[in-house]
Amino acid sequence: MDRKLALVTGASAGIGAAFARIFASHGYDVALTARRTDRLEALAAEIRNRYGVETLTVSADLAEPEVPGQILDHLTTHGRSVDALVNNAGYGLTGAYSETLWSDQAAFIQVMMTAPSELAHRVLDGMRQRGFGRIVNVASLAGLLPGSSGHTLYGATKAYMIRFSQSLHVELAGDGIHVTALCPGLTWSEFHDVNGTREQFSASTPPWLWMGADEVAATGYEAVEANRAICIPGAPNKTIAVIAKAIPDDWALALMASQSARLRKG
């Protein structure tokens, strides 16, 4: 098979689906994985018809520890290796930390940190042998900001993905493997619908803070091709990141506490 293969997790909608289309538009075959089989099959058919590339689908839940290996084994049985990996799968877990079940938090850590780390680890040897690889870890602007109440581990896991990406970026310099942490802010996707915060965020944030999933993914693709370790799409998000880094931690925490309280009140 002459075409390279891009594996996209959380590919059934939003940023993941946008990444799948972008890689296909650049001549990659795509492997799509998510939990919703019907959505995956519909996207796979669309991409095949539109771009004339091969598509593979794997319906799986990354909260299950054995799934990363199963996904790659499935691709191996089809004679394929991963040339580009987009670790996009993720969600938000709402509620005060002490009031949630640990089993839910453990599954969250598995999806947000362990699974993407394992997938990257498993594909790197082949990328090194071929002298080519692209890894996009979809993090978040939240990983660059002080913590806030509720969604307690969300910012923490995204901060991990940023530092993980930076370390891989340095470690793999000269190997032909590009690694980028994509750090979007508010994005029009199903993320806030799934965790029930759409109305709160829409009412409390101005429209100009929001970006479309296609725009975010396109910016991320350009960044990994340019081998930039961190990509913050959108001028407003870049400004927020700079301000958060510049002001004292106590001030930043106070601002986040105020914002959290405003969101809770709707």
PDB file of C-alpha atoms in Angstrom:
ATOM      1  CA  MET A   1       0.000   0.000   0.000  1.00  0.00           C
ATOM      2  CA  ASP A   2       1.604   3.260  -1.135  1.00  0.00           C
ATOM      3  CA  ARG A   3      -0.624   5.652   0.780  1.00  0.00           C
ATOM      4  CA  LYS A   4       0.142   6.523   4.383  1.00  0.00           C
ATOM      5  CA  LEU A   5      -2.406   5.788   7.112  1.00  0.00           C
ATOM      6  CA  ALA A   6      -3.738   8.238   9.689  1.00  0.00           C
ATOM      7  CA  LEU A   7      -5.409   6.871  12.840  1.00  0.00           C
ATOM      8  CA  VAL A   8      -7.885   9.277  14.439  1.00  0.00           C
ATOM      9  CA  THR A   9      -9.482   8.559  17.813  1.00  0.00           C
ATOM     10  CA  GLY A  10     -12.792  10.130  18.756  1.00  0.00           C
ATOM     11  CA  ALA A  11     -13.431  10.388  15.034  1.00  0.00           C
ATOM     12  CA  SER A  12     -17.222  10.224  14.988  1.00  0.00           C
ATOM     13  CA  ALA A  13     -17.780  13.990  15.266  1.00  0.00           C
ATOM     14  CA  GLY A  14     -16.244  17.394  15.898  1.00  0.00           C
ATOM     15  CA  ILE A  15     -12.490  17.910  15.760  1.00  0.00           C
ATOM     16  CA  GLY A  16     -11.833  14.196  15.194  1.00  0.00           C
ATOM     17  CA  ALA A  17     -14.060  13.992  12.124  1.00  0.00           C
ATOM     18  CA  ALA A  18     -12.514  17.216  10.828  1.00  0.00           C
ATOM     19  CA  PHE A  19      -9.006  15.775  11.202  1.00  0.00           C
ATOM     20  CA  ALA A  20     -10.064  12.623   9.347  1.00  0.00           C
ATOM     21  CA  ARG A  21     -11.283  14.680   6.403  1.00  0.00           C
ATOM     22  CA  ILE A  22      -8.141  16.833   6.367  1.00  0.00           C
ATOM     23  CA  PHE A  23      -5.742  13.885   6.362  1.00  0.00           C
ATOM     24  CA  ALA A  24      -7.810  12.195   3.635  1.00  0.00           C
ATOM     25  CA  SER A  25      -7.714  15.396   1.578  1.00  0.00           C
ATOM     26  CA  HIS A  26      -3.909  15.188   1.733  1.00  0.00           C
ATOM     27  CA  GLY A  27      -3.877  11.644   0.379  1.00  0.00           C
ATOM     28  CA  TYR A  28      -3.855   9.608   3.590  1.00  0.00           C
ATOM     29  CA  ASP A  29      -5.953   6.520   4.095  1.00  0.00           C
ATOM     30  CA  VAL A  30      -7.735   6.894   7.423  1.00  0.00           C
ATOM     31  CA  ALA A  31      -8.540   4.574  10.321  1.00  0.00           C
ATOM     32  CA  LEU A  32     -11.400   5.888  12.415  1.00  0.00           C
ATOM     33  CA  THR A  33     -12.184   4.821  15.949  1.00  0.00           C
ATOM     34  CA  ALA A  34     -14.899   5.867  18.384  1.00  0.00           C
ATOM     35  CA  ARG A  35     -17.776   4.249  20.252  1.00  0.00           C
ATOM     36  CA  ARG A  36     -20.594   5.035  17.804  1.00  0.00           C
ATOM     37  CA  THR A  37     -20.491   2.536  14.959  1.00  0.00           C
ATOM     38  CA  ASP A  38     -23.174   4.205  12.840  1.00  0.00           C
ATOM     39  CA  ARG A  39     -21.418   7.572  12.915  1.00  0.00           C
ATOM     40  CA  LEU A  40     -18.072   5.980  12.064  1.00  0.00           C
ATOM     41  CA  GLU A  41     -19.472   4.071   9.109  1.00  0.00           C
ATOM     42  CA  ALA A  42     -21.236   7.163   7.763  1.00  0.00           C
ATOM     43  CA  LEU A  43     -18.033   9.230   7.983  1.00  0.00           C
ATOM     44  CA  ALA A  44     -15.980   6.433   6.430  1.00  0.00           C
ATOM     45  CA  ALA A  45     -18.357   6.226   3.467  1.00  0.00           C
ATOM     46  CA  GLU A  46     -18.289  10.000   3.020  1.00  0.00           C
ATOM     47  CA  ILE A  47     -14.480  10.092   3.038  1.00  0.00           C
ATOM     48  CA  ARG A  48     -14.143   7.167   0.620  1.00  0.00           C
ATOM     49  CA  ASN A  49     -16.558   8.730  -1.836  1.00  0.00           C
ATOM     50  CA  ARG A  50     -15.139  12.217  -1.572  1.00  0.00           C
ATOM     51  CA  TYR A  51     -11.393  11.561  -1.503  1.00  0.00           C
ATOM     52  CA  GLY A  52     -10.996   8.074  -3.011  1.00  0.00           C
ATOM     53  CA  VAL A  53      -8.922   6.752  -0.119  1.00  0.00           C
ATOM     54  CA  GLU A  54      -9.236   3.582   1.933  1.00  0.00           C
ATOM     55  CA  THR A  55     -11.063   3.807   5.247  1.00  0.00           C
ATOM     56  CA  LEU A  56     -10.994   1.436   8.192  1.00  0.00           C
ATOM     57  CA  THR A  57     -13.289   1.666  11.209  1.00  0.00           C
ATOM     58  CA  VAL A  58     -12.905   0.281  14.718  1.00  0.00           C
ATOM     59  CA  SER A  59     -15.802   0.739  17.119  1.00  0.00           C
ATOM     60  CA  ALA A  60     -14.212   0.737  20.568  1.00  0.00           C
ATOM     61  CA  ASP A  61     -14.231   2.421  23.973  1.00  0.00           C
ATOM     62  CA  LEU A  62     -10.830   3.709  25.052  1.00  0.00           C
ATOM     63  CA  ALA A  63     -11.957   3.546  28.683  1.00  0.00           C
ATOM     64  CA  GLU A  64     -11.241  -0.187  28.450  1.00  0.00           C
ATOM     65  CA  PRO A  65      -7.505  -0.751  29.088  1.00  0.00           C
ATOM     66  CA  GLU A  66      -7.083  -3.432  26.415  1.00  0.00           C
ATOM     67  CA  VAL A  67      -8.558  -1.329  23.595  1.00  0.00           C
ATOM     68  CA  PRO A  68      -5.443   0.578  22.376  1.00  0.00           C
ATOM     69  CA  GLY A  69      -3.703  -2.710  21.647  1.00  0.00           C
ATOM     70  CA  GLN A  70      -6.813  -4.162  20.036  1.00  0.00           C
ATOM     71  CA  ILE A  71      -7.138  -1.186  17.689  1.00  0.00           C
ATOM     72  CA  LEU A  72      -3.565  -1.509  16.457  1.00  0.00           C
ATOM     73  CA  ASP A  73      -3.862  -5.301  16.185  1.00  0.00           C
ATOM     74  CA  HIS A  74      -6.929  -4.783  13.986  1.00  0.00           C
ATOM     75  CA  LEU A  75      -4.937  -2.525  11.677  1.00  0.00           C
ATOM     76  CA  THR A  76      -2.081  -5.021  11.584  1.00  0.00           C
ATOM     77  CA  THR A  77      -4.445  -7.775  10.424  1.00  0.00           C
ATOM     78  CA  HIS A  78      -5.297  -5.484   7.490  1.00  0.00           C
ATOM     79  CA  GLY A  79      -1.606  -5.093   6.714  1.00  0.00           C
ATOM     80  CA  ARG A  80      -1.473  -1.476   7.840  1.00  0.00           C
ATOM     81  CA  SER A  81       0.840   0.571  10.061  1.00  0.00           C
ATOM     82  CA  VAL A  82       0.116   3.983  11.537  1.00  0.00           C
ATOM     83  CA  ASP A  83       1.968   6.891   9.928  1.00  0.00           C
ATOM     84  CA  ALA A  84      -0.058   9.649  11.582  1.00  0.00           C
ATOM     85  CA  LEU A  85      -1.818   9.487  14.951  1.00  0.00           C
ATOM     86  CA  VAL A  86      -4.414  11.978  16.158  1.00  0.00           C
ATOM     87  CA  ASN A  87      -5.180  11.449  19.839  1.00  0.00           C
ATOM     88  CA  ASN A  88      -8.461  13.301  19.898  1.00  0.00           C
ATOM     89  CA  ALA A  89     -10.864  11.165  21.955  1.00  0.00           C
ATOM     90  CA  GLY A  90     -12.037  12.905  25.092  1.00  0.00           C
ATOM     91  CA  TYR A  91     -14.914  14.249  27.129  1.00  0.00           C
ATOM     92  CA  GLY A  92     -15.689  16.313  30.199  1.00  0.00           C
ATOM     93  CA  LEU A  93     -16.631  14.861  33.573  1.00  0.00           C
ATOM     94  CA  THR A  94     -18.724  17.378  35.485  1.00  0.00           C
ATOM     95  CA  GLY A  95     -19.267  17.732  39.201  1.00  0.00           C
ATOM     96  CA  ALA A  96     -17.207  18.355  42.314  1.00  0.00           C
ATOM     97  CA  TYR A  97     -14.365  15.852  42.589  1.00  0.00           C
ATOM     98  CA  SER A  98     -15.433  14.483  45.986  1.00  0.00           C
ATOM     99  CA  GLU A  99     -18.991  13.975  44.768  1.00  0.00           C
ATOM    100  CA  THR A 100     -18.092  11.806  41.764  1.00  0.00           C
ATOM    101  CA  LEU A 101     -17.404   8.074  41.675  1.00  0.00           C
ATOM    102  CA  TRP A 102     -13.761   7.069  41.550  1.00  0.00           C
ATOM    103  CA  SER A 103     -14.620   4.520  38.861  1.00  0.00           C
ATOM    104  CA  ASP A 104     -15.749   7.415  36.655  1.00  0.00           C
ATOM    105  CA  GLN A 105     -12.566   9.366  37.354  1.00  0.00           C
ATOM    106  CA  ALA A 106     -10.409   6.288  36.671  1.00  0.00           C
ATOM    107  CA  ALA A 107     -12.127   5.758  33.316  1.00  0.00           C
ATOM    108  CA  PHE A 108     -11.582   9.453  32.562  1.00  0.00           C
ATOM    109  CA  ILE A 109      -7.844   9.156  33.233  1.00  0.00           C
ATOM    110  CA  GLN A 110      -7.702   6.058  31.029  1.00  0.00           C
ATOM    111  CA  VAL A 111      -9.304   7.862  28.078  1.00  0.00           C
ATOM    112  CA  MET A 112      -7.596  11.215  28.493  1.00  0.00           C
ATOM    113  CA  MET A 113      -4.044  10.183  29.453  1.00  0.00           C
ATOM    114  CA  THR A 114      -3.282   6.478  29.465  1.00  0.00           C
ATOM    115  CA  ALA A 115      -4.800   5.467  26.120  1.00  0.00           C
ATOM    116  CA  PRO A 116      -3.193   8.277  24.069  1.00  0.00           C
ATOM    117  CA  SER A 117       0.145   7.672  25.761  1.00  0.00           C
ATOM    118  CA  GLU A 118      -0.062   3.945  24.983  1.00  0.00           C
ATOM    119  CA  LEU A 119      -1.087   4.494  21.370  1.00  0.00           C
ATOM    120  CA  ALA A 120       1.836   6.861  20.824  1.00  0.00           C
ATOM    121  CA  HIS A 121       4.234   4.416  22.463  1.00  0.00           C
ATOM    122  CA  ARG A 122       3.024   1.520  20.333  1.00  0.00           C
ATOM    123  CA  VAL A 123       3.276   3.341  16.985  1.00  0.00           C
ATOM    124  CA  LEU A 124       6.599   5.089  17.531  1.00  0.00           C
ATOM    125  CA  ASP A 125       8.850   2.130  16.734  1.00  0.00           C
ATOM    126  CA  GLY A 126       7.322   1.737  13.272  1.00  0.00           C
ATOM    127  CA  MET A 127       7.463   5.472  12.643  1.00  0.00           C
ATOM    128  CA  ARG A 128      11.146   5.501  13.553  1.00  0.00           C
ATOM    129  CA  GLN A 129      11.889   2.569  11.264  1.00  0.00           C
ATOM    130  CA  ARG A 130      10.168   4.322   8.362  1.00  0.00           C
ATOM    131  CA  GLY A 131      11.675   7.710   9.214  1.00  0.00           C
ATOM    132  CA  PHE A 132       8.269   9.388   9.125  1.00  0.00           C
ATOM    133  CA  GLY A 133       5.532  10.118  11.599  1.00  0.00           C
ATOM    134  CA  ARG A 134       2.971  12.690  12.660  1.00  0.00           C
ATOM    135  CA  ILE A 135       1.408  12.801  16.144  1.00  0.00           C
ATOM    136  CA  VAL A 136      -1.220  15.338  17.123  1.00  0.00           C
ATOM    137  CA  ASN A 137      -2.301  15.252  20.752  1.00  0.00           C
ATOM    138  CA  VAL A 138      -5.497  17.267  21.089  1.00  0.00           C
ATOM    139  CA  ALA A 139      -5.033  19.048  24.392  1.00  0.00           C
ATOM    140  CA  SER A 140      -6.825  22.261  25.352  1.00  0.00           C
ATOM    141  CA  LEU A 141      -6.342  25.870  26.300  1.00  0.00           C
ATOM    142  CA  ALA A 142      -7.485  24.624  29.724  1.00  0.00           C
ATOM    143  CA  GLY A 143      -4.131  22.847  30.044  1.00  0.00           C
ATOM    144  CA  LEU A 144      -2.381  26.233  29.991  1.00  0.00           C
ATOM    145  CA  LEU A 145      -4.707  27.928  32.490  1.00  0.00           C
ATOM    146  CA  PRO A 146      -5.084  27.689  36.269  1.00  0.00           C
ATOM    147  CA  GLY A 147      -7.443  25.022  37.563  1.00  0.00           C
ATOM    148  CA  SER A 148     -11.126  25.698  38.112  1.00  0.00           C
ATOM    149  CA  SER A 149     -13.805  24.046  40.191  1.00  0.00           C
ATOM    150  CA  GLY A 150     -15.726  21.235  38.561  1.00  0.00           C
ATOM    151  CA  HIS A 151     -14.198  19.259  35.659  1.00  0.00           C
ATOM    152  CA  THR A 152     -11.422  18.789  38.220  1.00  0.00           C
ATOM    153  CA  LEU A 153      -9.154  16.521  36.219  1.00  0.00           C
ATOM    154  CA  TYR A 154      -9.858  18.008  32.797  1.00  0.00           C
ATOM    155  CA  GLY A 155      -7.271  20.786  32.889  1.00  0.00           C
ATOM    156  CA  ALA A 156      -4.816  18.478  34.657  1.00  0.00           C
ATOM    157  CA  THR A 157      -5.035  15.815  31.950  1.00  0.00           C
ATOM    158  CA  LYS A 158      -4.684  18.420  29.218  1.00  0.00           C
ATOM    159  CA  ALA A 159      -1.626  19.913  30.944  1.00  0.00           C
ATOM    160  CA  TYR A 160      -0.165  16.402  30.949  1.00  0.00           C
ATOM    161  CA  MET A 161      -0.822  16.031  27.211  1.00  0.00           C
ATOM    162  CA  ILE A 162       0.947  19.335  26.529  1.00  0.00           C
ATOM    163  CA  ARG A 163       4.071  18.393  28.507  1.00  0.00           C
ATOM    164  CA  PHE A 164       4.011  14.873  27.061  1.00  0.00           C
ATOM    165  CA  SER A 165       3.895  16.307  23.548  1.00  0.00           C
ATOM    166  CA  GLN A 166       6.711  18.750  24.253  1.00  0.00           C
ATOM    167  CA  SER A 167       8.925  15.968  25.581  1.00  0.00           C
ATOM    168  CA  LEU A 168       8.230  13.727  22.568  1.00  0.00           C
ATOM    169  CA  HIS A 169       8.836  16.684  20.246  1.00  0.00           C
ATOM    170  CA  VAL A 170      12.328  17.128  21.700  1.00  0.00           C
ATOM    171  CA  GLU A 171      13.046  13.407  22.001  1.00  0.00           C
ATOM    172  CA  LEU A 172      12.171  12.696  18.370  1.00  0.00           C
ATOM    173  CA  ALA A 173      13.958  15.656  16.808  1.00  0.00           C
ATOM    174  CA  GLY A 174      15.786  14.475  13.723  1.00  0.00           C
ATOM    175  CA  ASP A 175      13.815  11.232  13.375  1.00  0.00           C
ATOM    176  CA  GLY A 176      11.325  12.586  10.836  1.00  0.00           C
ATOM    177  CA  ILE A 177       8.531  12.419  13.442  1.00  0.00           C
ATOM    178  CA  HIS A 178       6.593  15.602  14.185  1.00  0.00           C
ATOM    179  CA  VAL A 179       4.684  15.955  17.465  1.00  0.00           C
ATOM    180  CA  THR A 180       2.242  18.753  18.257  1.00  0.00           C
ATOM    181  CA  ALA A 181      -0.045  19.521  21.178  1.00  0.00           C
ATOM    182  CA  LEU A 182      -3.129  21.251  19.788  1.00  0.00           C
ATOM    183  CA  CYS A 183      -4.675  23.532  22.400  1.00  0.00           C
ATOM    184  CA  PRO A 184      -8.069  24.814  21.220  1.00  0.00           C
ATOM    185  CA  GLY A 185     -10.327  26.975  23.301  1.00  0.00           C
ATOM    186  CA  LEU A 186     -14.097  26.927  22.991  1.00  0.00           C
ATOM    187  CA  THR A 187     -14.992  24.924  19.891  1.00  0.00           C
ATOM    188  CA  TRP A 188     -18.312  24.284  18.183  1.00  0.00           C
ATOM    189  CA  SER A 189     -18.618  20.513  18.550  1.00  0.00           C
ATOM    190  CA  GLU A 190     -20.624  17.995  20.574  1.00  0.00           C
ATOM    191  CA  PHE A 191     -18.320  18.324  23.599  1.00  0.00           C
ATOM    192  CA  HIS A 192     -20.531  20.675  25.601  1.00  0.00           C
ATOM    193  CA  ASP A 193     -23.718  18.959  24.469  1.00  0.00           C
ATOM    194  CA  VAL A 194     -22.520  15.597  25.770  1.00  0.00           C
ATOM    195  CA  ASN A 195     -21.618  16.873  29.231  1.00  0.00           C
ATOM    196  CA  GLY A 196     -24.666  19.132  29.500  1.00  0.00           C
ATOM    197  CA  THR A 197     -22.860  22.485  29.658  1.00  0.00           C
ATOM    198  CA  ARG A 198     -23.839  23.913  26.259  1.00  0.00           C
ATOM    199  CA  GLU A 199     -26.421  26.358  27.622  1.00  0.00           C
ATOM    200  CA  GLN A 200     -24.129  27.561  30.417  1.00  0.00           C
ATOM    201  CA  PHE A 201     -21.159  28.239  28.153  1.00  0.00           C
ATOM    202  CA  SER A 202     -23.205  29.756  25.332  1.00  0.00           C
ATOM    203  CA  ALA A 203     -24.883  32.182  27.713  1.00  0.00           C
ATOM    204  CA  SER A 204     -21.708  33.234  29.523  1.00  0.00           C
ATOM    205  CA  THR A 205     -19.183  33.550  26.668  1.00  0.00           C
ATOM    206  CA  PRO A 206     -19.145  35.878  23.652  1.00  0.00           C
ATOM    207  CA  PRO A 207     -19.504  34.359  20.166  1.00  0.00           C
ATOM    208  CA  TRP A 208     -16.077  35.606  19.077  1.00  0.00           C
ATOM    209  CA  LEU A 209     -14.405  33.213  21.556  1.00  0.00           C
ATOM    210  CA  TRP A 210     -15.759  30.195  19.693  1.00  0.00           C
ATOM    211  CA  MET A 211     -14.090  28.471  16.733  1.00  0.00           C
ATOM    212  CA  GLY A 212     -15.354  25.838  14.312  1.00  0.00           C
ATOM    213  CA  ALA A 213     -14.004  22.288  14.478  1.00  0.00           C
ATOM    214  CA  ASP A 214     -12.845  22.447  10.844  1.00  0.00           C
ATOM    215  CA  GLU A 215     -10.789  25.570  11.502  1.00  0.00           C
ATOM    216  CA  VAL A 216      -9.240  24.077  14.638  1.00  0.00           C
ATOM    217  CA  ALA A 217      -8.281  20.855  12.868  1.00  0.00           C
ATOM    218  CA  ALA A 218      -6.865  22.693   9.844  1.00  0.00           C
ATOM    219  CA  THR A 219      -4.687  24.794  12.134  1.00  0.00           C
ATOM    220  CA  GLY A 220      -3.530  21.648  13.925  1.00  0.00           C
ATOM    221  CA  TYR A 221      -2.633  19.927  10.662  1.00  0.00           C
ATOM    222  CA  GLU A 222      -0.570  22.905   9.547  1.00  0.00           C
ATOM    223  CA  ALA A 223       1.183  22.985  12.939  1.00  0.00           C
ATOM    224  CA  VAL A 224       2.199  19.312  12.926  1.00  0.00           C
ATOM    225  CA  GLU A 225       3.443  19.595   9.351  1.00  0.00           C
ATOM    226  CA  ALA A 226       5.537  22.569  10.452  1.00  0.00           C
ATOM    227  CA  ASN A 227       6.667  20.546  13.500  1.00  0.00           C
ATOM    228  CA  ARG A 228       5.514  23.053  16.099  1.00  0.00           C
ATOM    229  CA  ALA A 229       5.424  21.611  19.616  1.00  0.00           C
ATOM    230  CA  ILE A 230       2.387  23.631  20.715  1.00  0.00           C
ATOM    231  CA  CYS A 231      -0.405  25.116  18.620  1.00  0.00           C
ATOM    232  CA  ILE A 232      -2.977  27.499  20.079  1.00  0.00           C
ATOM    233  CA  PRO A 233      -5.538  28.249  17.350  1.00  0.00           C
ATOM    234  CA  GLY A 234      -7.160  31.662  17.203  1.00  0.00           C
ATOM    235  CA  ALA A 235      -5.915  35.097  18.256  1.00  0.00           C
ATOM    236  CA  PRO A 236      -8.245  35.354  21.306  1.00  0.00           C
ATOM    237  CA  ASN A 237      -6.967  32.027  22.656  1.00  0.00           C
ATOM    238  CA  LYS A 238      -3.350  33.054  22.137  1.00  0.00           C
ATOM    239  CA  THR A 239      -4.047  36.281  24.042  1.00  0.00           C
ATOM    240  CA  ILE A 240      -5.694  34.406  26.923  1.00  0.00           C
ATOM    241  CA  ALA A 241      -2.724  32.041  27.170  1.00  0.00           C
ATOM    242  CA  VAL A 242      -0.242  34.935  27.271  1.00  0.00           C
ATOM    243  CA  ILE A 243      -2.217  36.778  29.952  1.00  0.00           C
ATOM    244  CA  ALA A 244      -2.594  33.632  32.072  1.00  0.00           C
ATOM    245  CA  LYS A 245       1.150  33.093  31.946  1.00  0.00           C
ATOM    246  CA  ALA A 246       1.990  36.713  32.746  1.00  0.00           C
ATOM    247  CA  ILE A 247      -0.216  37.451  35.740  1.00  0.00           C
ATOM    248  CA  PRO A 248       0.515  36.145  39.272  1.00  0.00           C
ATOM    249  CA  ASP A 249      -0.929  32.753  40.136  1.00  0.00           C
ATOM    250  CA  ASP A 250      -3.114  34.144  42.920  1.00  0.00           C
ATOM    251  CA  TRP A 251      -4.758  36.583  40.510  1.00  0.00           C
ATOM    252  CA  ALA A 252      -5.254  33.921  37.882  1.00  0.00           C
ATOM    253  CA  LEU A 253      -6.812  31.512  40.397  1.00  0.00           C
ATOM    254  CA  ALA A 254      -9.151  34.241  41.621  1.00  0.00           C
ATOM    255  CA  LEU A 255     -10.248  34.960  38.049  1.00  0.00           C
ATOM    256  CA  MET A 256     -10.878  31.264  37.388  1.00  0.00           C
ATOM    257  CA  ALA A 257     -12.853  30.954  40.618  1.00  0.00           C
ATOM    258  CA  SER A 258     -15.007  33.895  39.576  1.00  0.00           C
ATOM    259  CA  GLN A 259     -15.543  32.443  36.111  1.00  0.00           C
ATOM    260  CA  SER A 260     -16.440  29.045  37.569  1.00  0.00           C
ATOM    261  CA  ALA A 261     -19.006  30.629  39.853  1.00  0.00           C
ATOM    262  CA  ARG A 262     -20.494  32.604  36.955  1.00  0.00           C
ATOM    263  CA  LEU A 263     -20.807  29.468  34.851  1.00  0.00           C
ATOM    264  CA  ARG A 264     -22.513  27.571  37.658  1.00  0.00           C
ATOM    265  CA  LYS A 265     -25.060  30.367  37.944  1.00  0.00           C
ATOM    266  CA  GLY A 266     -25.610  30.286  34.146  1.00  0.00           C
TER     267      GLY A 266
END
